[in-house]
CSV table of C-alpha atoms in Angstrom, one decimal:
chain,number,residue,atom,x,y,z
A,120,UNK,CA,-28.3,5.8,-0.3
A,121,UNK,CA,-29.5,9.3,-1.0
A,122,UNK,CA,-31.4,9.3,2.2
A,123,UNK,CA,-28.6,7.9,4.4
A,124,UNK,CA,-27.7,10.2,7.3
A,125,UNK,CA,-23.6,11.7,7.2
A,126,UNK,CA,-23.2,9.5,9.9
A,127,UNK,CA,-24.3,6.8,8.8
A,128,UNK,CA,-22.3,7.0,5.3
A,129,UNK,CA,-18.9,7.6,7.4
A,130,UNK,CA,-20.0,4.8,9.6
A,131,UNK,CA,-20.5,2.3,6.3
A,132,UNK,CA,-16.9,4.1,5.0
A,133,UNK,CA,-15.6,2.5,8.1
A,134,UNK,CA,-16.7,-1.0,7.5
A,135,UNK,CA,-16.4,-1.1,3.8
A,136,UNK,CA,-12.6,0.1,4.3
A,137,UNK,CA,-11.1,-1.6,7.2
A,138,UNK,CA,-12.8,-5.2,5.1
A,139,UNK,CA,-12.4,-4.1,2.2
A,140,UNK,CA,-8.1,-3.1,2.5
A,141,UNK,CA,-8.0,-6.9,4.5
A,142,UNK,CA,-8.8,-8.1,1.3
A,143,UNK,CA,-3.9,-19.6,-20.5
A,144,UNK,CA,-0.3,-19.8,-22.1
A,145,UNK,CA,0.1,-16.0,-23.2
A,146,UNK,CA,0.3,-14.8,-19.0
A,147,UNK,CA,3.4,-14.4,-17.4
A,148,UNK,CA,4.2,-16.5,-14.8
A,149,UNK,CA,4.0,-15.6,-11.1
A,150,UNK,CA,7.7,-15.2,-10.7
A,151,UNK,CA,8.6,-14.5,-14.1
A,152,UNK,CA,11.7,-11.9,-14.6
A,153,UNK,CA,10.3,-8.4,-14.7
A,154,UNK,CA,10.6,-7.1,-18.3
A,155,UNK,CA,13.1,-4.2,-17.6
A,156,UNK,CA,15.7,-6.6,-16.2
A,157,UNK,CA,17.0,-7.9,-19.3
A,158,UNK,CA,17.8,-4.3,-20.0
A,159,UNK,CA,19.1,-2.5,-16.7
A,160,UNK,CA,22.5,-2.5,-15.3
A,161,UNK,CA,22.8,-4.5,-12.3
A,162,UNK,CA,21.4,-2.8,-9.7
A,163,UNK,CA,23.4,-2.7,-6.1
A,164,UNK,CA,20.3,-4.1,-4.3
A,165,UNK,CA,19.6,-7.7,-5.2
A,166,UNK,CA,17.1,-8.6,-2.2
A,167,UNK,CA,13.8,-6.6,-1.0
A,168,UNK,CA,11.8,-7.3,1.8
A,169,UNK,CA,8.2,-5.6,1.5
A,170,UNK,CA,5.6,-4.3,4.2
A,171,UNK,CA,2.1,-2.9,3.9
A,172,UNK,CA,-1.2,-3.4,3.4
A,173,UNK,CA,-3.0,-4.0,0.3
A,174,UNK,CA,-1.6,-1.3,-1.9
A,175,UNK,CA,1.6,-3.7,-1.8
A,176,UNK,CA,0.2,-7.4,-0.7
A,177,UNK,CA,1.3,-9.6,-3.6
A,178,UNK,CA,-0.8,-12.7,-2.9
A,179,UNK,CA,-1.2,-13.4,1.2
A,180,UNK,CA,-4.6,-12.7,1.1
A,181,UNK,CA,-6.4,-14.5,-1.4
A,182,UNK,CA,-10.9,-14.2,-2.0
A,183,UNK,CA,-11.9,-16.5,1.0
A,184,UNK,CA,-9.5,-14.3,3.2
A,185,UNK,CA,-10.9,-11.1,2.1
A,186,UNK,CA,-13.4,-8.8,2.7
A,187,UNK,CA,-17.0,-9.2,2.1
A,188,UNK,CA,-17.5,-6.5,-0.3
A,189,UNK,CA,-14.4,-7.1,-2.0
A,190,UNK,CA,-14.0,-10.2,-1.5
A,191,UNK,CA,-13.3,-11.3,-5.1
A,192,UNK,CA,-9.2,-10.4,-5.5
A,193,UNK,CA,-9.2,-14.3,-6.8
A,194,UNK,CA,-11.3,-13.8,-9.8
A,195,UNK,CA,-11.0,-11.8,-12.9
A,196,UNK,CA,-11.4,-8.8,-13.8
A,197,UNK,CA,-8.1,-8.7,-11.4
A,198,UNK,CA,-4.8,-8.9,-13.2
A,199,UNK,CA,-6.6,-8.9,-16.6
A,200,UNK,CA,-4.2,-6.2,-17.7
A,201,UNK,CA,-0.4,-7.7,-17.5
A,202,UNK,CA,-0.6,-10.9,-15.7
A,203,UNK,CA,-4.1,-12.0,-17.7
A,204,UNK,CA,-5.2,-13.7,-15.0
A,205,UNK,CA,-5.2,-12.9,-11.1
A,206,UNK,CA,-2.7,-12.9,-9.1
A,207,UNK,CA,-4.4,-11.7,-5.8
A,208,UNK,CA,-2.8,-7.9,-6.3
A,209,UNK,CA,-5.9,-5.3,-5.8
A,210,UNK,CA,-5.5,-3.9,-9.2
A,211,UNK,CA,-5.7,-5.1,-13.1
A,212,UNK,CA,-1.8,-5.6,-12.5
A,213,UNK,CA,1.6,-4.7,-11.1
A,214,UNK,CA,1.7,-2.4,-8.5
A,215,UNK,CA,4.4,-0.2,-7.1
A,216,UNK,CA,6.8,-2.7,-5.2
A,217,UNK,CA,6.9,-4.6,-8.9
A,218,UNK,CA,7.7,-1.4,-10.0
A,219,UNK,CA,10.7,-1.7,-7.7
A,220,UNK,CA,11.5,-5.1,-8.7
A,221,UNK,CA,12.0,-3.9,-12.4
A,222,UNK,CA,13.9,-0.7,-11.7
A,223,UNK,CA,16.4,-2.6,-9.1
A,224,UNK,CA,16.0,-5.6,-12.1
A,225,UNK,CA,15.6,-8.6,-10.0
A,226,UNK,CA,14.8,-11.7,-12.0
A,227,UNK,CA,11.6,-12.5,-10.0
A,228,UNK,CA,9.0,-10.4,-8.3
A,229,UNK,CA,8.9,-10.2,-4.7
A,230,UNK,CA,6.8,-13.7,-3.6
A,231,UNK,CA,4.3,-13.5,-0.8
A,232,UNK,CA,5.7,-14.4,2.2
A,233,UNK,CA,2.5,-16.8,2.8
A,234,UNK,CA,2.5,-18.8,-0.4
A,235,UNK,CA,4.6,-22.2,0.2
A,236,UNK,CA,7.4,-21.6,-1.5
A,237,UNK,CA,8.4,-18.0,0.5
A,238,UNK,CA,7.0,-19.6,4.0
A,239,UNK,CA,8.3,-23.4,3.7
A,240,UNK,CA,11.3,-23.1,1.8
A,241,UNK,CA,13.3,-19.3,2.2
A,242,UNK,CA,16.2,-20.7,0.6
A,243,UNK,CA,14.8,-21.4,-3.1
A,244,UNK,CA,15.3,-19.6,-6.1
A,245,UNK,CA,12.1,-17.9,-5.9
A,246,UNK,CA,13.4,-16.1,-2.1
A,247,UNK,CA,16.4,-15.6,-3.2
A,248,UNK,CA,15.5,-11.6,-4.1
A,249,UNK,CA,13.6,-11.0,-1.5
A,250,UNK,CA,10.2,-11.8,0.2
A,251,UNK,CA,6.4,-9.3,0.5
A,252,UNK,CA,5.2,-9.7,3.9
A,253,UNK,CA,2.3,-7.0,3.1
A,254,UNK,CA,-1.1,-8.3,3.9
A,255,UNK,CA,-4.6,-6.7,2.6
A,256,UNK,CA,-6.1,-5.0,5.5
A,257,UNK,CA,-3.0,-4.5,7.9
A,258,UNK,CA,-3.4,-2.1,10.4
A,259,UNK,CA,-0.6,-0.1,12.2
A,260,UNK,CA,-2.3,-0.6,16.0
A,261,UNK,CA,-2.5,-3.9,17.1
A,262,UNK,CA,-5.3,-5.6,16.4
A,263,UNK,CA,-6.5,-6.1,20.0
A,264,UNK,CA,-6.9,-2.5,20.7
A,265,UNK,CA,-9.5,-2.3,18.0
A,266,UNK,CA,-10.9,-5.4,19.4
A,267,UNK,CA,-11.1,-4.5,23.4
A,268,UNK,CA,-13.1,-1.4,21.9
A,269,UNK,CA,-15.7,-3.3,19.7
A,270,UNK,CA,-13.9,-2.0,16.7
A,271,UNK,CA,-12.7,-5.4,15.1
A,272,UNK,CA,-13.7,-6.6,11.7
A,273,UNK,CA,-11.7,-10.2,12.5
A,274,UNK,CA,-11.0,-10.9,8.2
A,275,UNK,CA,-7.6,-10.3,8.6
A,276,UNK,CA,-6.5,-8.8,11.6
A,277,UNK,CA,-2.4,-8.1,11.0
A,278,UNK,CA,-0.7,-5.6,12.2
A,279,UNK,CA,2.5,-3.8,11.1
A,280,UNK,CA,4.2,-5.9,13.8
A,281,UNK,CA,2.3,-8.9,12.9
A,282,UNK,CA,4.4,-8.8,9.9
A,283,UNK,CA,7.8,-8.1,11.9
A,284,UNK,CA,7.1,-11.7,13.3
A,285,UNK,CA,7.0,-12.9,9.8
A,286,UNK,CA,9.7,-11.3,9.1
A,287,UNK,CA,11.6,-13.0,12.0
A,288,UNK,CA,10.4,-16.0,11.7
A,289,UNK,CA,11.4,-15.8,8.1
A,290,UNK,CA,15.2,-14.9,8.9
A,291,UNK,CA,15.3,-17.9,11.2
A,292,UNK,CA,14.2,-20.3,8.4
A,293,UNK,CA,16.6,-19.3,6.6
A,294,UNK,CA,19.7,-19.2,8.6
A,295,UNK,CA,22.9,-17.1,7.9
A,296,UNK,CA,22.7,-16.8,4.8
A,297,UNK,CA,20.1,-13.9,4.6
A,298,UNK,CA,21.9,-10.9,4.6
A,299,UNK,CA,20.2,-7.9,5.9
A,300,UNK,CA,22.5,-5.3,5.8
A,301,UNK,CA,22.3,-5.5,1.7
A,302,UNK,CA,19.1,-6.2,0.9
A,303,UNK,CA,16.7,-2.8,0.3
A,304,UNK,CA,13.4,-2.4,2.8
A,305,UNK,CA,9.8,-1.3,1.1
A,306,UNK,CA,7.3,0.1,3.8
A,307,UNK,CA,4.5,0.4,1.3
A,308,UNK,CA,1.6,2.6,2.8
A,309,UNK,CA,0.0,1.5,6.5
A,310,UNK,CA,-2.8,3.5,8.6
A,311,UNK,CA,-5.7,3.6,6.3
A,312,UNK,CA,-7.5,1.1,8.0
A,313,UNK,CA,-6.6,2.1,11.0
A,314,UNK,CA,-8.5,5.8,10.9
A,315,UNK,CA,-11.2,3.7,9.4
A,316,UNK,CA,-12.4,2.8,12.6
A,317,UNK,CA,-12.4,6.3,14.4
A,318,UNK,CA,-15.0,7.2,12.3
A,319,UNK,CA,-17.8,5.0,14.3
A,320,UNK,CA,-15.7,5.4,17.5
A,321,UNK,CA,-15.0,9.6,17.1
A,322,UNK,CA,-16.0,10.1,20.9
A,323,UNK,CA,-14.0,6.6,22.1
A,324,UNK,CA,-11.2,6.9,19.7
A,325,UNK,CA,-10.8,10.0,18.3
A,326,UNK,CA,-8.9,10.5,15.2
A,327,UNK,CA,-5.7,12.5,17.0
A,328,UNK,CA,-5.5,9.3,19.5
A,329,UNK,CA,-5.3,6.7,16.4
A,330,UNK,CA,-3.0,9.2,14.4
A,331,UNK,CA,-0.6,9.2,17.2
A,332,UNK,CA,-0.6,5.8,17.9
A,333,UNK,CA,-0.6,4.7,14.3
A,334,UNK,CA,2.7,6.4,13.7
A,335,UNK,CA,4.3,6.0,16.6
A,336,UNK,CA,3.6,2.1,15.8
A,337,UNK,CA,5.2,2.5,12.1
A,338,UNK,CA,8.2,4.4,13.6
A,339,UNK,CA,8.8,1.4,16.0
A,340,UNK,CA,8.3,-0.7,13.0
A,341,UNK,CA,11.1,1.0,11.6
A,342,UNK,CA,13.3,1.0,14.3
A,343,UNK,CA,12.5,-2.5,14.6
A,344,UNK,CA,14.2,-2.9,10.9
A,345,UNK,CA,16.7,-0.9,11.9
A,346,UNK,CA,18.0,-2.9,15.3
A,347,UNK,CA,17.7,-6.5,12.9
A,348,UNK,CA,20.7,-4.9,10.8
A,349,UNK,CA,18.6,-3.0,8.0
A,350,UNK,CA,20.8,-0.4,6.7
A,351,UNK,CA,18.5,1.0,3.8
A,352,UNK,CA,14.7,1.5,4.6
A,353,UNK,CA,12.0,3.4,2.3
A,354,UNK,CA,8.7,4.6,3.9
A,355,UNK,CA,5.5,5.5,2.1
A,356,UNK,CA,3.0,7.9,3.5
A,357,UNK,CA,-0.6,8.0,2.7
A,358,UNK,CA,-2.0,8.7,-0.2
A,359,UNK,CA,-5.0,11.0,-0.9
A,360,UNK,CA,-7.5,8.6,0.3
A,361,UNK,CA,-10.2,11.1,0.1
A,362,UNK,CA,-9.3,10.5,-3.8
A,363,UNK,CA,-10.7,7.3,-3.4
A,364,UNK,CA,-14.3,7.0,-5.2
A,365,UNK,CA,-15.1,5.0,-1.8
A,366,UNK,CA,-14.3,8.2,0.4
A,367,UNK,CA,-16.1,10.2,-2.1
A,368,UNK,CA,-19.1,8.3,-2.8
A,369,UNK,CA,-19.7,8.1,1.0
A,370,UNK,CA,-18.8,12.1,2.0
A,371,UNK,CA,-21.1,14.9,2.2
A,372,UNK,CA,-21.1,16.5,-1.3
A,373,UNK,CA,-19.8,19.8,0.1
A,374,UNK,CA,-17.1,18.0,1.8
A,375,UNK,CA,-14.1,19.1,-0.9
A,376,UNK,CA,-10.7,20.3,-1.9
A,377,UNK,CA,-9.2,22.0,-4.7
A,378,UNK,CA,-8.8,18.7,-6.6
A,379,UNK,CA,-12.2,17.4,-6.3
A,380,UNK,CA,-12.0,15.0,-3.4
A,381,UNK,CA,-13.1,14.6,0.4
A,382,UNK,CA,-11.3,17.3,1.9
A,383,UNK,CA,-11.7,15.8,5.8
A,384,UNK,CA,-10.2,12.8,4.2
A,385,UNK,CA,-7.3,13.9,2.9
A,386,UNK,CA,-6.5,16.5,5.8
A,387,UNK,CA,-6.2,12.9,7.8
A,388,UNK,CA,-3.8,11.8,6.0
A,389,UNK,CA,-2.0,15.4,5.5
A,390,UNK,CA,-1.7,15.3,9.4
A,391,UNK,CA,-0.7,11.9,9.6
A,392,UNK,CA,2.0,12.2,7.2
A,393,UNK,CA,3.5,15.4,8.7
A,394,UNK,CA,3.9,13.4,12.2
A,395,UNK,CA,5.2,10.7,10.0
A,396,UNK,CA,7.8,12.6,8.9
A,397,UNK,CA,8.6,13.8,12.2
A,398,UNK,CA,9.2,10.6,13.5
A,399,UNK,CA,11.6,9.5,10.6
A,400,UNK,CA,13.9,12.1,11.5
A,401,UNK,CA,14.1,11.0,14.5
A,402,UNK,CA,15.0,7.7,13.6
A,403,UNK,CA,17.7,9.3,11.4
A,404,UNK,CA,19.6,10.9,14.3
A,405,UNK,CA,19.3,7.7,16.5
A,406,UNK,CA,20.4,5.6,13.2
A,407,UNK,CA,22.7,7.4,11.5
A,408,UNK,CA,24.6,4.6,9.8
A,409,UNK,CA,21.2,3.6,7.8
A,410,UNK,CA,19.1,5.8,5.5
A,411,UNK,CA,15.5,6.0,6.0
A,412,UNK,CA,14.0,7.9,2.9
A,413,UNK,CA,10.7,9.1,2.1
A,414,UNK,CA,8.1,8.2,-0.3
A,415,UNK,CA,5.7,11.2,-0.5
A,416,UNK,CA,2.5,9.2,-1.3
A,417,UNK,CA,0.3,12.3,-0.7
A,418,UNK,CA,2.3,14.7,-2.6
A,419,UNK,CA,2.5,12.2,-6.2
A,420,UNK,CA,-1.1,11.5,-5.7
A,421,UNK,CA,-1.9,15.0,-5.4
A,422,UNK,CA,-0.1,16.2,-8.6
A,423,UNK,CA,-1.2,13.4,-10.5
A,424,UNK,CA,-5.0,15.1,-9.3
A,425,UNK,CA,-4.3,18.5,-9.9
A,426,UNK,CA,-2.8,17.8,-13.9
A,427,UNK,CA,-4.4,14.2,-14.8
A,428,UNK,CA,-4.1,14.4,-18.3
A,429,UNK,CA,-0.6,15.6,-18.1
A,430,UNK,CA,-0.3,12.0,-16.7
A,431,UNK,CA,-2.3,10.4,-19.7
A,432,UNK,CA,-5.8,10.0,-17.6
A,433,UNK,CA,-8.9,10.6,-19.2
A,434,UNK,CA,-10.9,9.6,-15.8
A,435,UNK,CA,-9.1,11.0,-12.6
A,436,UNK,CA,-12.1,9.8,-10.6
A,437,UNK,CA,-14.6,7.0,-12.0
A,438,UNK,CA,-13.5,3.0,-11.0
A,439,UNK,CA,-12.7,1.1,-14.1
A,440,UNK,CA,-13.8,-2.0,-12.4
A,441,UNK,CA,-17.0,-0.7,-11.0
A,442,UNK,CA,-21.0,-0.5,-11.1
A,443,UNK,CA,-23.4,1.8,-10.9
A,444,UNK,CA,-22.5,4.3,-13.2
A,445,UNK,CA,-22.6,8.7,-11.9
A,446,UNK,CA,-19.6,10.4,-11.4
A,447,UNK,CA,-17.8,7.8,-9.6
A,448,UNK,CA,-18.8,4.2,-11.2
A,449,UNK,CA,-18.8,2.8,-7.6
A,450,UNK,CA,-21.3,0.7,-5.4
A,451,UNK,CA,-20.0,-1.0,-2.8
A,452,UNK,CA,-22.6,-3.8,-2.8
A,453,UNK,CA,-21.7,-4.7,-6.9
A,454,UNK,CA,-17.6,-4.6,-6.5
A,455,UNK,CA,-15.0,-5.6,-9.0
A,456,UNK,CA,-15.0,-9.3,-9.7
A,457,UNK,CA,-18.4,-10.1,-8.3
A,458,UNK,CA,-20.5,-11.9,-10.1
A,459,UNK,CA,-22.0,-7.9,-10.7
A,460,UNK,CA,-19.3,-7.1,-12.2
A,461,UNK,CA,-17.2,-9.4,-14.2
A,462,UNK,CA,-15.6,-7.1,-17.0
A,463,UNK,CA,-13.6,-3.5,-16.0
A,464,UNK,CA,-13.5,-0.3,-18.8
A,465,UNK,CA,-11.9,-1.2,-21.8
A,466,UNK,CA,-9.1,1.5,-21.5
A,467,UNK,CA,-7.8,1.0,-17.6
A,468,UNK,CA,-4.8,2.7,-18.5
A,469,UNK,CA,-6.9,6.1,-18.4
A,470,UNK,CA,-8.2,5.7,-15.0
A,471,UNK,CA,-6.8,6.1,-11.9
A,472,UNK,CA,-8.9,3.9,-10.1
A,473,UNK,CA,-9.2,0.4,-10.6
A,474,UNK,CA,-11.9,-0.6,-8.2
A,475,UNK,CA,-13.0,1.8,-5.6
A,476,UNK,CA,-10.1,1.4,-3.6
A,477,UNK,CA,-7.2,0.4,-4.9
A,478,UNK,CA,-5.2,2.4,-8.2
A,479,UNK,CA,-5.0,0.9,-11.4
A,480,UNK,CA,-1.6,-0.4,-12.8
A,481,UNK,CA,-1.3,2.7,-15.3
A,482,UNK,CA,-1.5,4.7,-11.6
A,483,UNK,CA,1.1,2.2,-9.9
A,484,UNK,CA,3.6,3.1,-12.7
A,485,UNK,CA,2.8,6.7,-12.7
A,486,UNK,CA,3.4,6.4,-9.1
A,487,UNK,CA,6.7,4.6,-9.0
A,488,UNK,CA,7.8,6.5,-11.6
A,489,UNK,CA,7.6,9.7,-9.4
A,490,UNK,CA,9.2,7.7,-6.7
A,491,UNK,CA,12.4,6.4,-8.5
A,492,UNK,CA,13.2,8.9,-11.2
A,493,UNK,CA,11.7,12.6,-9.7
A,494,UNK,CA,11.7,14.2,-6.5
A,495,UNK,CA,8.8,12.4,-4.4
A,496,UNK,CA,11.4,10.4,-2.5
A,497,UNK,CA,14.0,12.2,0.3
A,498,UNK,CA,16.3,11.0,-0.1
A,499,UNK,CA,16.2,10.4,-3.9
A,500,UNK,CA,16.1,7.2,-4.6
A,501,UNK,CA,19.1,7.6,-7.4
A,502,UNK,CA,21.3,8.9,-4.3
A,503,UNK,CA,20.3,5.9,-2.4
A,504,UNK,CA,21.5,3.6,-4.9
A,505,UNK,CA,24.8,5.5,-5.2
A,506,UNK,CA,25.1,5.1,-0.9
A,507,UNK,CA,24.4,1.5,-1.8
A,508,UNK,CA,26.8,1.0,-4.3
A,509,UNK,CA,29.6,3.2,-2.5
A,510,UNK,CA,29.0,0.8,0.8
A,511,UNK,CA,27.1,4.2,2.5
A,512,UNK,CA,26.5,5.4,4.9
């Protein structure tokens, strides 16, 4: 690895991301009542429907849908830390939509919309707060542009509207009695994989082309929502993916920020973001009967870097669930759950990364946290819940 040309590293950051994102008595079941609800006032939204890739996916991709190098989501270590068993999330537990399932109290968390129960039978108990159409490696662009330029890694190959179809398909399953004005959307993070593939394309696909084209297919997404009836939307950005130990593992030493990471990483994502945001307020003038708020990914990530240990982490940048050892933990050919690496760090709760790619659940929380009770989400998401409860906008 030492001896691998810039190129070529970027070239196996591709691959390993755009595969890697398709990707006993004492647990608690699968759609057990999160434990806040017993404890928080009825919340005005009782039904979520969730988007995204696999920062959100609750279970529709599963080990023999994933990707090769991180193709184990089925086995433990995953889910060893609240669930004590996996659950196909990609982390040791709940991640930020379950967050949102506790806050707003629901009974359940939100099932994947491709386990039986969500896809066969919408009406049941278990659908009855909402569905998680989120799929590991999701892209924004449709897959067959990525495929008409010899880009496609066919694992998973959803799109953002791929799960719009679900979506629809789900609402006519279940009749009239979904109501979508009521229920709360979650657009969980959606592009990463997408500016995966500019960097062994940079002279066919440059990374400006897939930028705008990535957001201007979330914004339709969006819009999409917004034409079906949805009255009350949340989008994430990006994170700091160049915080990610893959991004830094496979960067040029000298490529960093002030925090640590891959600086030409993260500017990606700062620029993507910033259009993002541009074309949610353009959605807001066109919609202004809904509310489309904000979830500053980048910026919570960001502080969380700058001050870890305010945020109770000891290791800001090593995986917990990892090999290799150095400064990062991280080898992408002995991944979490392989039979490499069967066992994660005995204190997760002190990293932020959980196994390369994905955040542990002590990050999730932070995360959510940030998003529900301080200032990372425009609108906050205390006034949205006061619109909702007041029957505005």
């Amino acid at each position: 690895m030492a001896t691998t040309t810039t190129a070529n590293r970027l070239g196996l950051l591709v691959a390993a991301t755009v595969v890697l994102v398709v990707a006993t008595a004492a647990a608690p079941a699968l759609g057990a009542a999160p434990a806040a609800a017993a404890a928080t006032p009825p919340s005005p939204f009782r039904r979520v429907y969730a988007f995204g890739d696999s920062f959100t996916d609750t279970g529709n991709t599963h080990s023999t849908t994933g990707p090769y190098s991180f193709g184990y989501v089925s086995s433990p270590p995953y889910g060893a830390t609240f669930f004590h068993r996996s659950t196909n999330r990609y982390s040791d537990g709940r991640l930020v939509v379950d967050f949102l399932a506790e806050t707003l109290a629901l009974p359940t968390y939100l099932p994947p919309y491709l386990s039986s129960n969500s896809n066969s039978n919408s009406n049941s108990s278990t659908t009855a707060v909402g569905v998680n159409f989120a799929v590991a490696g999701a892209t924004a662009i449709e897959h067959d542009f990525f495929a008409r330029n010899n880009l496609s890694i066919d694992v998973t190959p959803q799109s953002i509207m791929t799960q719009l179809d679900w979506f629809d398909a789900h609402l006519l399953s279940a009749g009239t009695g979904e109501r979508v004005a009521d229920a709360l959307f979650w657009v969980g993070e959606i592009g990463a994989n997408d500016y995966a593939y500019t960097v062994i394309a940079r002279d066919t696909i440059p990374p400006k082309l897939v930028r705008t084209m990535a957001v201007q297919r979330v914004t339709a997404f969006v819009e999409g929502l917004l034409q079906r009836g949805a009255k009350y939307v949340i989008v994430q950005g990006l994170p700091l993916t160049g915080c990610l130990p893959l991004a830094m593992t496979l960067a040029r030493a000298d490529d960093r920020d002030s925090v640590g990471c891959a600086a030409s990483v993260n500017r990606q994502s700062y620029a993507h973001n910033r259009r993002l945001l541009a074309g949610l307020r353009g959605l807001r003038r066109r919609h202004p009967g809904a509310v489309v708020a904000y979830a500053d990914y980048y910026a919570a990530h960001h502080a969380v870097m700058r001050s870890p240990a305010r945020y109770g982490f000891a290791e800001p940048f090593r995986t917990c669930c990892g090999s290799g050892g150095g400064a990062y933990n991280f080898d992408l050919f002995a991944t979490c759950g392989s039979p490499q690496v069967t066992t994660a760090c005995a204190r997760p709760a002190e990293y932020v990364n959980w196994d390369g790619v994905h955040m542990t659940e002590a990050m999730y929380k932070v995360v959510a946290g940030m998003f529900f009770r301080d200032a990372y989400c425009r609108p906050a998401f205390k006034d949205l819940l006061a619109m909702k409860a007041q029957g505005k906008p």
